């Protein structure tokens, strides 16, 4: 309450706190009164509405708004089981593959190459969120079929993007991880559908999303019964134009502090330039990220999407060789 609020005004607020379903406990100070409201925000009305009282100075949640996602609720790191591949433990997880699935040959040769270099999960978009409606939109169901084929041949697990609630069911038949893209990062209905599928969800950070909003988006998935969430930092929009996005590596340290869930770095969307991907991967590994999501293409110059940021096979295997000693220093391995 504001300093020197008269007792009858305090009583009005106490009554309102009670009406909202909380147990009000006033603490009377010499100048200022604080009202502790005991109750669970998940089952009660929010207390934000108390700010309509002129004498209420501030409404302040004591607990984190993201309860299930927070490290307070689960102090140990969560290890997510991706159909037998652990993500978030001592093993550093590398997911790699083309931006878009383009053909059987393109996908299979890439799958074999990234597996040989040490990746355990194959990425590839079948449904692509393109800025222009005239750009390649992905192969859709045919792309999923090709991902299934690559999975059957190589044993790699599959991560692929799900663009719409309507696609969750059939994408989940092939995907071992559902990727929610930056453009859908706060599409809460989609997040709920993904949660219900029971599959691990890789939740990208939105183009202009704050970290607290990102944590709350993950909370939607956990609150709907699915604890298998991977955060993925993929760069945010800033004033900088040297890079497509500005990769926020500080987010790794922040998410690790705030949450028990794993953090993956996508350096490809993160900078939009193949020549910087290696440096960002090394930075991510040194920061304590749990894995990488990297775009790799047999011939980036001919890619149907994001050619400028995809590594070729040689670039990818050089990167993997460079990561080994770095990870050893942080007591992890690929
Ligand atoms: C992608 O991974 O190819 C992609 C479209 O990612 P984002 O949603 O981060 O832009
Ligand atoms: Mn891409």
CSV table of C-alpha atoms and ligand atoms in Angstrom, one decimal:
chain,number,residue,atom,x,y,z
A,1,UNK,CA,0.0,0.0,0.0
A,2,UNK,CA,1.1,3.6,-0.5
A,3,UNK,CA,2.7,5.2,2.6
A,4,UNK,CA,0.2,6.5,5.2
A,5,UNK,CA,-2.9,4.8,3.7
A,6,UNK,CA,-5.8,5.1,6.1
A,7,UNK,CA,-6.9,1.9,7.9
A,8,UNK,CA,-10.4,1.9,6.2
A,9,UNK,CA,-8.7,1.9,2.7
A,10,UNK,CA,-6.5,-1.0,3.8
A,11,UNK,CA,-9.5,-2.9,4.9
A,12,UNK,CA,-11.2,-2.5,1.5
A,13,UNK,CA,-8.2,-4.1,-0.1
A,14,UNK,CA,-8.1,-6.9,2.4
A,15,UNK,CA,-11.7,-7.6,1.6
A,16,UNK,CA,-11.0,-7.7,-2.1
A,17,UNK,CA,-8.0,-10.0,-1.7
A,18,UNK,CA,-10.3,-12.4,0.2
A,19,UNK,CA,-13.0,-12.1,-2.5
A,20,UNK,CA,-10.4,-13.1,-5.1
A,21,UNK,CA,-9.9,-16.3,-3.2
A,22,UNK,CA,-6.6,-15.5,-1.3
A,23,UNK,CA,-5.9,-15.4,2.4
A,24,UNK,CA,-4.8,-11.8,3.2
A,25,UNK,CA,-2.1,-11.3,5.9
A,26,UNK,CA,-1.4,-7.6,6.5
A,27,UNK,CA,2.0,-6.5,7.8
A,28,UNK,CA,1.7,-3.1,9.4
A,29,UNK,CA,4.8,-1.0,9.2
A,30,UNK,CA,5.4,2.4,10.7
A,31,UNK,CA,4.7,4.1,7.4
A,32,UNK,CA,3.7,1.4,4.9
A,33,UNK,CA,1.5,-1.6,5.0
A,34,UNK,CA,2.3,-4.7,3.0
A,35,UNK,CA,-0.5,-7.3,2.4
A,36,UNK,CA,0.8,-10.8,1.8
A,37,UNK,CA,-1.8,-12.8,-0.2
A,38,UNK,CA,-1.5,-16.5,0.3
A,39,UNK,CA,-2.9,-18.7,-2.5
A,40,UNK,CA,-2.1,-20.4,-5.8
A,41,UNK,CA,-2.3,-18.2,-8.9
A,42,UNK,CA,-2.9,-21.3,-11.0
A,43,UNK,CA,-6.3,-21.9,-9.3
A,44,UNK,CA,-7.3,-18.4,-8.3
A,45,UNK,CA,-7.8,-15.1,-10.1
A,46,UNK,CA,-4.8,-13.0,-10.7
A,47,UNK,CA,-4.1,-10.2,-8.2
A,48,UNK,CA,-3.1,-7.7,-10.9
A,49,UNK,CA,-6.6,-6.2,-10.7
A,50,UNK,CA,-5.8,-4.8,-7.3
A,51,UNK,CA,-3.9,-1.9,-9.0
A,52,UNK,CA,-7.4,-0.3,-9.6
A,53,UNK,CA,-7.3,0.7,-5.9
A,54,UNK,CA,-5.7,4.1,-5.8
A,55,UNK,CA,-3.9,3.2,-2.5
A,56,UNK,CA,-2.3,0.1,-3.9
A,57,UNK,CA,1.3,1.0,-4.9
A,58,UNK,CA,2.4,-2.2,-6.4
A,59,UNK,CA,1.3,-5.9,-6.9
A,60,UNK,CA,4.3,-8.1,-6.8
A,61,UNK,CA,4.3,-11.9,-7.3
A,62,UNK,CA,6.7,-13.5,-4.9
A,63,UNK,CA,7.0,-16.8,-6.7
A,64,UNK,CA,8.1,-17.1,-10.3
A,65,UNK,CA,5.2,-17.0,-12.8
A,66,UNK,CA,6.8,-19.9,-14.6
A,67,UNK,CA,6.5,-22.5,-11.8
A,68,UNK,CA,7.0,-25.9,-13.4
A,69,UNK,CA,9.8,-24.6,-15.7
A,70,UNK,CA,11.7,-22.9,-12.9
A,71,UNK,CA,14.7,-24.3,-11.2
A,72,UNK,CA,13.1,-23.6,-7.9
A,73,UNK,CA,10.6,-26.4,-8.6
A,74,UNK,CA,13.2,-28.8,-9.8
A,75,UNK,CA,16.8,-28.0,-8.7
A,76,UNK,CA,18.5,-30.8,-10.8
A,77,UNK,CA,19.0,-30.5,-14.5
A,78,UNK,CA,16.3,-32.3,-16.5
A,79,UNK,CA,17.5,-34.9,-19.0
A,80,UNK,CA,15.1,-35.2,-21.9
A,81,UNK,CA,14.8,-38.7,-23.4
A,82,UNK,CA,14.5,-38.4,-27.2
A,83,UNK,CA,13.6,-42.0,-28.0
A,84,UNK,CA,16.7,-43.2,-26.3
A,85,UNK,CA,19.0,-40.2,-27.0
A,86,UNK,CA,19.5,-38.2,-23.8
A,87,UNK,CA,19.5,-34.4,-24.1
A,88,UNK,CA,20.6,-32.3,-21.1
A,89,UNK,CA,23.1,-34.6,-19.4
A,90,UNK,CA,26.9,-35.0,-19.9
A,91,UNK,CA,26.4,-36.0,-23.5
A,92,UNK,CA,26.4,-32.9,-25.8
A,93,UNK,CA,23.7,-33.3,-28.4
A,94,UNK,CA,24.3,-32.3,-32.0
A,95,UNK,CA,21.3,-32.1,-34.3
A,96,UNK,CA,22.2,-31.3,-37.9
A,97,UNK,CA,20.7,-31.4,-41.4
A,98,UNK,CA,19.3,-29.2,-44.1
A,99,UNK,CA,17.2,-26.2,-43.5
A,100,UNK,CA,14.5,-27.8,-45.8
A,101,UNK,CA,14.0,-31.4,-47.0
A,102,UNK,CA,14.4,-31.0,-50.7
A,103,UNK,CA,14.8,-34.5,-52.2
A,104,UNK,CA,15.6,-38.1,-51.2
A,105,UNK,CA,19.1,-37.8,-52.4
A,106,UNK,CA,19.8,-34.4,-50.7
A,107,UNK,CA,18.4,-35.7,-47.4
A,108,UNK,CA,20.0,-39.2,-47.4
A,109,UNK,CA,23.5,-38.0,-48.3
A,110,UNK,CA,23.2,-35.3,-45.6
A,111,UNK,CA,21.9,-37.8,-43.0
A,112,UNK,CA,24.8,-40.2,-43.7
A,113,UNK,CA,27.4,-37.3,-43.6
A,114,UNK,CA,26.2,-35.8,-40.3
A,115,UNK,CA,25.9,-39.2,-38.7
A,116,UNK,CA,29.5,-40.1,-39.7
A,117,UNK,CA,30.6,-36.8,-38.2
A,118,UNK,CA,28.9,-37.6,-34.8
A,119,UNK,CA,25.4,-36.1,-35.0
A,120,UNK,CA,22.6,-38.1,-33.3
A,121,UNK,CA,19.6,-36.2,-34.5
A,122,UNK,CA,18.7,-35.2,-38.1
A,123,UNK,CA,17.0,-31.9,-38.7
A,124,UNK,CA,15.0,-31.0,-41.8
A,125,UNK,CA,12.0,-28.8,-42.4
A,126,UNK,CA,9.1,-30.4,-44.3
A,127,UNK,CA,6.8,-27.5,-43.5
A,128,UNK,CA,8.7,-24.2,-43.9
A,129,UNK,CA,7.6,-20.8,-42.4
A,130,UNK,CA,8.8,-18.5,-45.3
A,131,UNK,CA,8.7,-14.8,-45.2
A,132,UNK,CA,7.4,-14.6,-48.7
A,133,UNK,CA,4.5,-16.8,-50.0
A,134,UNK,CA,6.4,-17.1,-53.3
A,135,UNK,CA,9.4,-18.9,-51.7
A,136,UNK,CA,9.7,-22.7,-51.4
A,137,UNK,CA,7.2,-23.7,-48.7
A,138,UNK,CA,8.6,-27.2,-48.1
A,139,UNK,CA,7.5,-30.7,-49.3
A,140,UNK,CA,4.9,-31.3,-46.6
A,141,UNK,CA,3.9,-34.9,-46.2
A,142,UNK,CA,6.4,-36.0,-48.8
A,143,UNK,CA,9.1,-34.4,-46.8
A,144,UNK,CA,8.0,-36.3,-43.7
A,145,UNK,CA,8.1,-39.5,-45.7
A,146,UNK,CA,11.7,-38.8,-46.7
A,147,UNK,CA,12.6,-38.0,-43.1
A,148,UNK,CA,11.1,-41.4,-42.1
A,149,UNK,CA,13.2,-43.1,-44.8
A,150,UNK,CA,16.4,-41.4,-43.5
A,151,UNK,CA,15.5,-42.4,-40.0
A,152,UNK,CA,14.9,-46.0,-41.0
A,153,UNK,CA,18.2,-46.2,-42.9
A,154,UNK,CA,20.5,-44.3,-40.4
A,155,UNK,CA,18.9,-44.7,-37.0
A,156,UNK,CA,19.2,-41.0,-36.5
A,157,UNK,CA,16.3,-39.4,-34.5
A,158,UNK,CA,14.3,-36.7,-36.3
A,159,UNK,CA,13.5,-33.1,-35.5
A,160,UNK,CA,11.2,-31.2,-37.8
A,161,UNK,CA,9.1,-28.1,-37.5
A,162,UNK,CA,5.3,-28.2,-36.9
A,163,UNK,CA,3.7,-25.0,-38.3
A,164,UNK,CA,0.1,-25.5,-37.3
A,165,UNK,CA,-2.2,-27.2,-34.8
A,166,UNK,CA,-3.7,-29.2,-37.7
A,167,UNK,CA,-0.3,-30.8,-38.5
A,168,UNK,CA,0.7,-31.9,-35.0
A,169,UNK,CA,-0.8,-35.4,-35.2
A,170,UNK,CA,0.8,-36.5,-38.5
A,171,UNK,CA,4.1,-34.7,-37.9
A,172,UNK,CA,4.4,-36.5,-34.6
A,173,UNK,CA,4.2,-39.8,-36.4
A,174,UNK,CA,7.7,-39.2,-37.8
A,175,UNK,CA,9.2,-36.6,-35.5
A,176,UNK,CA,11.1,-37.6,-32.4
A,177,UNK,CA,11.2,-33.9,-31.5
A,178,UNK,CA,8.6,-31.3,-32.6
A,179,UNK,CA,10.2,-28.0,-33.5
A,180,UNK,CA,8.2,-24.9,-32.7
A,181,UNK,CA,9.7,-22.1,-34.8
A,182,UNK,CA,10.5,-18.5,-33.9
A,183,UNK,CA,7.4,-17.3,-35.7
A,184,UNK,CA,5.1,-19.6,-33.6
A,185,UNK,CA,7.0,-19.1,-30.3
A,186,UNK,CA,3.9,-17.7,-28.6
A,187,UNK,CA,1.2,-19.6,-30.5
A,188,UNK,CA,-0.3,-21.0,-27.3
A,189,UNK,CA,-2.9,-23.2,-29.0
A,190,UNK,CA,-0.1,-24.8,-31.0
A,191,UNK,CA,2.0,-25.2,-27.9
A,192,UNK,CA,-0.9,-27.0,-26.1
A,193,UNK,CA,-1.4,-29.4,-29.1
A,194,UNK,CA,2.3,-30.2,-29.1
A,195,UNK,CA,2.2,-30.8,-25.3
A,196,UNK,CA,-0.7,-33.2,-25.8
A,197,UNK,CA,1.3,-35.3,-28.4
A,198,UNK,CA,3.7,-36.3,-25.5
A,199,UNK,CA,6.7,-35.8,-27.9
A,200,UNK,CA,9.6,-33.7,-26.8
A,201,UNK,CA,9.2,-30.1,-28.0
A,202,UNK,CA,12.1,-27.8,-29.0
A,203,UNK,CA,10.8,-24.4,-28.4
A,204,UNK,CA,12.6,-21.7,-30.3
A,205,UNK,CA,12.8,-18.2,-28.9
A,206,UNK,CA,10.6,-15.7,-30.8
A,207,UNK,CA,12.1,-13.0,-33.0
A,208,UNK,CA,11.3,-10.3,-30.5
A,209,UNK,CA,10.7,-12.4,-27.4
A,210,UNK,CA,11.9,-11.5,-23.9
A,211,UNK,CA,13.3,-14.4,-21.8
A,212,UNK,CA,10.5,-14.2,-19.3
A,213,UNK,CA,8.0,-14.6,-22.2
A,214,UNK,CA,9.9,-17.5,-23.5
A,215,UNK,CA,10.0,-19.2,-20.1
A,216,UNK,CA,6.2,-18.7,-19.9
A,217,UNK,CA,5.6,-20.2,-23.3
A,218,UNK,CA,7.5,-23.3,-22.1
A,219,UNK,CA,5.3,-23.2,-19.0
A,220,UNK,CA,2.3,-23.7,-21.3
A,221,UNK,CA,3.7,-27.1,-22.4
A,222,UNK,CA,4.6,-28.3,-18.9
A,223,UNK,CA,1.3,-27.0,-17.6
A,224,UNK,CA,-0.4,-29.2,-20.2
A,225,UNK,CA,1.3,-32.3,-18.9
A,226,UNK,CA,4.4,-32.6,-21.1
A,227,UNK,CA,7.7,-32.0,-19.2
A,228,UNK,CA,9.9,-32.7,-22.3
A,229,UNK,CA,10.9,-29.2,-23.4
A,230,UNK,CA,14.1,-28.0,-25.0
A,231,UNK,CA,14.8,-24.3,-25.2
A,232,UNK,CA,16.4,-23.2,-28.4
A,233,UNK,CA,18.1,-19.8,-28.7
A,234,UNK,CA,18.2,-18.8,-32.4
A,235,UNK,CA,19.0,-15.1,-32.3
A,236,UNK,CA,16.8,-12.1,-31.8
A,237,UNK,CA,16.1,-9.0,-33.8
A,238,UNK,CA,18.3,-6.1,-33.0
A,239,UNK,CA,19.6,-3.0,-34.8
A,240,UNK,CA,22.7,-4.9,-36.0
A,241,UNK,CA,22.8,-5.8,-39.7
A,242,UNK,CA,26.1,-7.7,-40.0
A,243,UNK,CA,24.2,-10.7,-38.9
A,244,UNK,CA,20.7,-11.9,-39.8
A,245,UNK,CA,19.8,-12.1,-36.1
A,246,UNK,CA,21.8,-11.4,-32.9
A,247,UNK,CA,22.6,-14.7,-31.2
A,248,UNK,CA,22.0,-14.1,-27.4
A,249,UNK,CA,24.6,-16.4,-25.8
A,250,UNK,CA,23.8,-14.8,-22.4
A,251,UNK,CA,20.5,-16.5,-22.7
A,252,UNK,CA,22.3,-19.8,-22.1
A,253,UNK,CA,23.5,-18.7,-18.7
A,254,UNK,CA,20.1,-17.1,-17.9
A,255,UNK,CA,18.0,-20.2,-18.8
A,256,UNK,CA,20.5,-22.4,-17.0
A,257,UNK,CA,20.0,-20.3,-13.9
A,258,UNK,CA,16.2,-19.9,-14.2
A,259,UNK,CA,15.2,-23.4,-15.4
A,260,UNK,CA,16.1,-27.0,-15.2
A,261,UNK,CA,15.4,-27.6,-18.9
A,262,UNK,CA,18.1,-28.1,-21.5
A,263,UNK,CA,19.2,-25.2,-23.8
A,264,UNK,CA,20.1,-25.8,-27.5
A,265,UNK,CA,21.8,-23.2,-29.7
A,266,UNK,CA,20.9,-22.7,-33.3
A,267,UNK,CA,23.9,-20.8,-34.7
A,268,UNK,CA,22.6,-21.0,-38.3
A,269,UNK,CA,19.5,-18.9,-37.9
A,270,UNK,CA,21.4,-17.1,-35.1
A,271,UNK,CA,23.8,-15.3,-37.4
A,272,UNK,CA,22.6,-16.2,-41.0
A,273,UNK,CA,26.3,-16.6,-42.2
A,274,UNK,CA,28.1,-19.9,-42.7
A,275,UNK,CA,31.4,-18.3,-42.0
A,276,UNK,CA,30.4,-17.5,-38.4
A,277,UNK,CA,28.8,-20.8,-37.4
A,278,UNK,CA,31.9,-22.4,-36.1
A,279,UNK,CA,32.8,-19.6,-33.8
A,280,UNK,CA,29.2,-19.5,-32.4
A,281,UNK,CA,29.1,-23.2,-31.8
A,282,UNK,CA,32.4,-23.0,-29.8
A,283,UNK,CA,31.0,-20.2,-27.8
A,284,UNK,CA,27.8,-22.1,-27.1
A,285,UNK,CA,29.7,-25.2,-26.0
A,286,UNK,CA,31.9,-23.1,-23.7
A,287,UNK,CA,28.9,-21.3,-22.2
A,288,UNK,CA,27.3,-24.7,-21.2
A,289,UNK,CA,24.7,-25.1,-23.8
A,290,UNK,CA,23.4,-28.7,-24.0
A,291,UNK,CA,23.5,-29.0,-27.8
A,292,UNK,CA,23.4,-27.5,-31.2
A,293,UNK,CA,20.9,-27.3,-34.1
A,294,UNK,CA,23.0,-26.8,-37.2
A,295,UNK,CA,22.0,-26.4,-40.9
A,296,UNK,CA,24.1,-28.7,-43.2
A,297,UNK,CA,23.5,-29.1,-46.9
A,298,UNK,CA,25.4,-31.1,-49.7
A,299,UNK,CA,25.6,-27.9,-51.8
A,300,UNK,CA,24.6,-24.8,-49.9
A,301,UNK,CA,24.8,-22.6,-53.0
A,302,UNK,CA,21.9,-24.6,-54.5
A,303,UNK,CA,19.7,-24.8,-51.3
A,304,UNK,CA,16.0,-24.0,-51.7
A,305,UNK,CA,16.2,-22.1,-48.4
A,306,UNK,CA,18.8,-20.4,-46.2
A,307,UNK,CA,21.7,-21.3,-48.5
A,308,UNK,CA,23.9,-18.5,-47.1
A,309,UNK,CA,24.0,-20.0,-43.6
A,310,UNK,CA,24.3,-23.7,-44.3
A,311,UNK,CA,27.6,-25.6,-43.8
A,312,UNK,CA,28.8,-28.2,-46.4
A,313,UNK,CA,29.8,-31.6,-45.2
A,314,UNK,CA,33.5,-30.7,-44.9
A,315,UNK,CA,32.7,-27.6,-42.9
A,316,UNK,CA,30.5,-29.6,-40.6
A,317,UNK,CA,33.1,-32.4,-39.9
A,318,UNK,CA,35.7,-29.7,-39.2
A,319,UNK,CA,33.4,-28.1,-36.8
A,320,UNK,CA,32.8,-31.4,-35.0
A,321,UNK,CA,36.5,-32.1,-34.7
A,322,UNK,CA,37.0,-28.6,-33.2
A,323,UNK,CA,34.2,-29.2,-30.6
A,324,UNK,CA,35.7,-32.3,-29.1
A,325,UNK,CA,38.6,-30.8,-27.1
A,326,UNK,CA,36.4,-27.8,-26.1
A,327,UNK,CA,33.7,-30.1,-24.7
A,328,UNK,CA,36.3,-32.2,-22.8
A,329,UNK,CA,37.2,-29.0,-20.9
A,330,UNK,CA,33.6,-28.7,-19.8
A,331,UNK,CA,33.5,-32.4,-18.9
A,332,UNK,CA,31.2,-33.3,-21.6
A,333,UNK,CA,31.5,-35.3,-24.8
A,334,UNK,CA,29.6,-35.8,-28.0
B,1,LIG,C1,14.6,-23.3,-39.2
B,1,LIG,O1,15.1,-23.9,-38.3
B,1,LIG,O2,14.9,-23.5,-40.4
B,1,LIG,C2,13.8,-22.1,-38.9
B,1,LIG,C3,12.9,-21.7,-39.8
B,1,LIG,O3,14.0,-21.6,-37.7
B,1,LIG,P1,13.4,-20.3,-37.0
B,1,LIG,O4,12.0,-20.7,-36.6
B,1,LIG,O5,14.3,-20.2,-35.8
B,1,LIG,O6,13.5,-19.1,-37.9
B,2,LIG,MN1,16.5,-22.3,-41.9
